[in-house]
Amino acid sequence: MPVALSVDLPAGTVVPARLPAGSVALWRSASGRPAASADRCPHRGMRLSHGFVRGEALSCIYHGWSYGQAGHCLRIPAHPRLAPPETIRVTTHRVEESDGLIWIAVGNPLSQPPRLTGFAPLRSLTVLAGVAAIEAAAGAKASLEGLLELSEDARNICLLLSAQDDGETLAHVLIKGEAGPADRVAASRTAESLRRKAEGLQKKEITQ
Amino acid sequence: MKLYDYILSPSCYKVRLMASLTGVKLDIRPVDFHPGTEHRSPELLALNPAGSIPILEDGDLVLTESSAMLAYLAAKAAPEWLAGSRPEEAARVQQWLSFSGRLTASLGGARLHEMLLRPGDIGALQTQGVAALRELEAGLFEQSMRGMRFLAAERPTIADIACFPYVALAPDGGVSLDPYPTIRLWSRAVRSLDQFLEMPGIHRLHELKPEPHVEGSEA
Amino acid sequence: MTVKAMIDEWYPVGLLSQLDLKGRKTALMDEPIDVALDADGNARVTGGNGRTLPVRVRYGHVWASLGEPKKELFDIPEADQPGRRFVDVGVVRVRCSPLRAVENFLDIAHFPFVHTDILGAEPHTEVQNYKVEIREEEDEVWATQVKFYQPQAAKSASGGITTEYMYRVPAPTCSVLYKTCPPRPGEWDVITLFVQPLAEDLCDVWPWMALFDDESSMTDLIHFQQTIFLQDRSILENQIPRLLPLDPGMEIPTRADLTSVAYRRWLKRHNYTYGAQLVAQ
Ligand SMILES: N[C@H](CCC(=O)N[C@@H](CS)C(=O)NCC(=O)O)C(=O)O
Ligand SMILES: [Fe+2]
């Protein structure tokens, strides 16, 4: 599942990302390697996406417990001379990064994430509407992989959609490779308009 | 320069933060905003009949709008925080300074309601807060396309300081910041500034300091 | 959810200094209540069905119970000690379990990360062994000889010191801490966390203090404690699950967490499970 743009996850940072199963802490180590773990420190349940990244480890903001990329606990600051037992770990997810997008494996996919031929990611938007409402707003159908091509005057833009469990949709806006800054700003505004329309349709449907 | 200040007020924090970033020393006069409602006491109303804080006093200059205080601190101590000579830049600074008032009304209102039990229509406040955050996210994204990391320029200005506090504290009012990747990058850039100052609810970026080395570690 | 065992306990429902005839609408364990002054100037708390609830006025706050309290409201002897300043810090609402709010208050290991440069700072992160017991006679959880290095232990502290703490849980949603008093060695400052459970995952927190400090202004004392508590609030609202897990498999305690282990065990023993989650979900 595509969860974030590569540029939105600089080295040495952690962000919250969403999967149908819930929130995950998506982070990139100082050396640039992305990783994903459950968004919950097993010590006291604090969200790890509120934590911090030092070197190759993700730390919880609450008590500073830190975890390596494979999910095992590396450090418990309250007991600095203790080597944390092997049993303390966070669940991790497989992460792939390609064409400027970060993907998290849901289940055990055999294949690599699809390539974005000719398109590059622009920005991510959360839409408070389902895929159907977005399709209706765009007047087009999304492919099995969630790719929605915009018709008419916005042929250089494409949305990569993933439905969330609460009826919201994460939309990554993709744009044809050679676009300049003005095209990119215009594409972002087009995507915002589409979101407004989709959310309007969704509201109507609910009130009917 | 005397600041009538409340430690939990994001508007007062704007002024403390700006003073810290520009190296201005403030004489802080704490106001018992909660639970004491001292901002509505006769003494404070005499200074600011609107009954709000912050209030900044410097000689016979009395300011009651935080945006004006930011402009004053910058003009006095660090003009590089003001708009440069480019018309768009000047306009963008004004645009986001005005916009910051909407953040105060929406996200600030939601925060007062959720945290300090202030009456209000929480649903409406949160909805307006989300709308404002979306505008900010879009604005920051467009700036990044122009090669600028901050709201009005490639460097931070008073506009960033006017918007940062209520945005960073949005979760206090039950408004999530999870859906805004560009705001996250901007917020990080602000928090990484030299002489950045925290307030309760905005914690330290611990990664800016190296991990302490422990003698005799078994690990 | 078990309301029963906790229904007979006392809970804070307001600041005495802020009561008026008009009253204040609030809630206690999902029941809407009204807290007001009556014509004679006494605090009066009315339950959802109009019944008058048992009331106490103590430690600057009004206390009420939805049931029939079997015990008097717990005593804090320092509340009558001359020379102390009594500080009403005021209410802060937190979207978390009342029990999580208390447990966080019992924890020192988070100081360097959450209260950075005030109550703790790296590299002074180590929690040394301390003593924990459930005092059977008083039926209270106690932790003693808790020591921690603090950059600014109190408003009255002027530099880093190793502070000693004692913690006490006299009621399921209340905790009292005693800590080294910078201006008066040999005495203890008293800081409390009184938690009003509004719902299982929502509470109003009323910190209160009895300090030896003749220097700081009252407003400074209030702001110091509000600063600390607001730093905790952003943690408390982001713990998953919202309810306090009493299932030992859900969260991993270490030696530093022995107070919390005892607190959880004591809650379980008394069936104080309003705000708790018994089975992993
Ligand atoms: N004049 C505005 C007002 C800022 C504001 O809303 N301040 C709040 C505290 S954060 C306040 O004083 N509110 C008064 C009240 O709510 O009674 C500014 O300086 O930006
Ligand atoms: Fe704390």
PDB file of C-alpha atoms in Angstrom, chain A residues 23 39-47 50 52 54 60-65 75-82 87-89, chain C residues 100 103-104 107 109-110 113-114 122 125-127 234-236 238-241 245 250-257 260 264:
ATOM      1  CA  SER A  23      -1.678   3.532  12.335  1.00  0.00           C
ATOM      2  CA  ASP A  39       2.512   2.816  16.141  1.00  0.00           C
ATOM      3  CA  ARG A  40       2.540   1.725  19.765  1.00  0.00           C
ATOM      4  CA  CYS A  41       5.422   1.368  22.180  1.00  0.00           C
ATOM      5  CA  PRO A  42       4.897  -1.940  23.992  1.00  0.00           C
ATOM      6  CA  HIS A  43       6.044  -0.367  27.259  1.00  0.00           C
ATOM      7  CA  ARG A  44       3.173   2.051  27.924  1.00  0.00           C
ATOM      8  CA  GLY A  45       1.244   2.198  24.653  1.00  0.00           C
ATOM      9  CA  MET A  46       2.520   5.612  23.527  1.00  0.00           C
ATOM     10  CA  ARG A  47       2.367   6.254  19.794  1.00  0.00           C
ATOM     11  CA  HIS A  50       5.390  10.943  18.172  1.00  0.00           C
ATOM     12  CA  PHE A  52      12.308  10.666  17.520  1.00  0.00           C
ATOM     13  CA  ARG A  54      18.633   9.112  16.382  1.00  0.00           C
ATOM     14  CA  CYS A  60       9.569   6.629  22.061  1.00  0.00           C
ATOM     15  CA  ILE A  61       8.947  10.174  23.295  1.00  0.00           C
ATOM     16  CA  TYR A  62       7.506   8.928  26.599  1.00  0.00           C
ATOM     17  CA  HIS A  63      10.437   7.042  28.166  1.00  0.00           C
ATOM     18  CA  GLY A  64      12.991   7.013  25.374  1.00  0.00           C
ATOM     19  CA  TRP A  65      12.870   3.252  24.722  1.00  0.00           C
ATOM     20  CA  ARG A  75      17.839   0.731  24.826  1.00  0.00           C
ATOM     21  CA  ILE A  76      15.826   1.436  27.978  1.00  0.00           C
ATOM     22  CA  PRO A  77      17.139   4.736  29.367  1.00  0.00           C
ATOM     23  CA  ALA A  78      15.755   4.064  32.862  1.00  0.00           C
ATOM     24  CA  HIS A  79      18.160   1.103  32.981  1.00  0.00           C
ATOM     25  CA  PRO A  80      21.130   2.281  30.942  1.00  0.00           C
ATOM     26  CA  ARG A  81      23.330  -0.676  31.813  1.00  0.00           C
ATOM     27  CA  LEU A  82      20.745  -3.298  30.970  1.00  0.00           C
ATOM     28  CA  THR A  87      11.400 -10.535  23.873  1.00  0.00           C
ATOM     29  CA  ILE A  88      10.800  -6.779  23.844  1.00  0.00           C
ATOM     30  CA  ARG A  89      10.009  -5.861  20.265  1.00  0.00           C
TER      31      ARG A  89
ATOM     32  CA  ARG C 100      -3.850   6.404  33.058  1.00  0.00           C
ATOM     33  CA  GLU C 103      -0.352   6.108  36.610  1.00  0.00           C
ATOM     34  CA  ASN C 104       1.571   8.744  34.660  1.00  0.00           C
ATOM     35  CA  ASP C 107       6.148   7.571  36.956  1.00  0.00           C
ATOM     36  CA  ALA C 109      11.240   7.593  34.138  1.00  0.00           C
ATOM     37  CA  HIS C 110       9.553   9.924  31.631  1.00  0.00           C
ATOM     38  CA  PHE C 113      11.921  13.059  27.741  1.00  0.00           C
ATOM     39  CA  VAL C 114       8.648  14.794  28.590  1.00  0.00           C
ATOM     40  CA  GLU C 122      19.632  13.223  29.559  1.00  0.00           C
ATOM     41  CA  THR C 125      17.887   8.865  32.887  1.00  0.00           C
ATOM     42  CA  GLU C 126      18.606   6.030  35.262  1.00  0.00           C
ATOM     43  CA  VAL C 127      15.932   5.063  37.790  1.00  0.00           C
ATOM     44  CA  SER C 234      -0.024  15.388  25.065  1.00  0.00           C
ATOM     45  CA  ILE C 235       1.329  11.990  26.110  1.00  0.00           C
ATOM     46  CA  LEU C 236      -1.858  10.884  27.876  1.00  0.00           C
ATOM     47  CA  ASN C 238      -1.832   9.496  22.613  1.00  0.00           C
ATOM     48  CA  GLN C 239      -1.598   6.263  24.552  1.00  0.00           C
ATOM     49  CA  ILE C 240      -3.180   3.226  22.956  1.00  0.00           C
ATOM     50  CA  PRO C 241      -5.529   1.911  24.216  1.00  0.00           C
ATOM     51  CA  PRO C 245      -4.725  -2.344  30.470  1.00  0.00           C
ATOM     52  CA  MET C 250      -0.559  -5.865  27.187  1.00  0.00           C
ATOM     53  CA  GLU C 251       2.305  -3.654  28.378  1.00  0.00           C
ATOM     54  CA  ILE C 252       5.835  -4.324  29.569  1.00  0.00           C
ATOM     55  CA  PRO C 253       6.907  -2.984  32.967  1.00  0.00           C
ATOM     56  CA  THR C 254      10.513  -2.849  34.174  1.00  0.00           C
ATOM     57  CA  ARG C 255      12.000  -2.290  37.622  1.00  0.00           C
ATOM     58  CA  ALA C 256      11.463   1.434  37.165  1.00  0.00           C
ATOM     59  CA  ASP C 257       7.717   0.792  36.917  1.00  0.00           C
ATOM     60  CA  SER C 260       2.672   1.290  38.491  1.00  0.00           C
ATOM     61  CA  ARG C 264      -2.454  -1.910  38.795  1.00  0.00           C
TER      62      ARG C 264
END
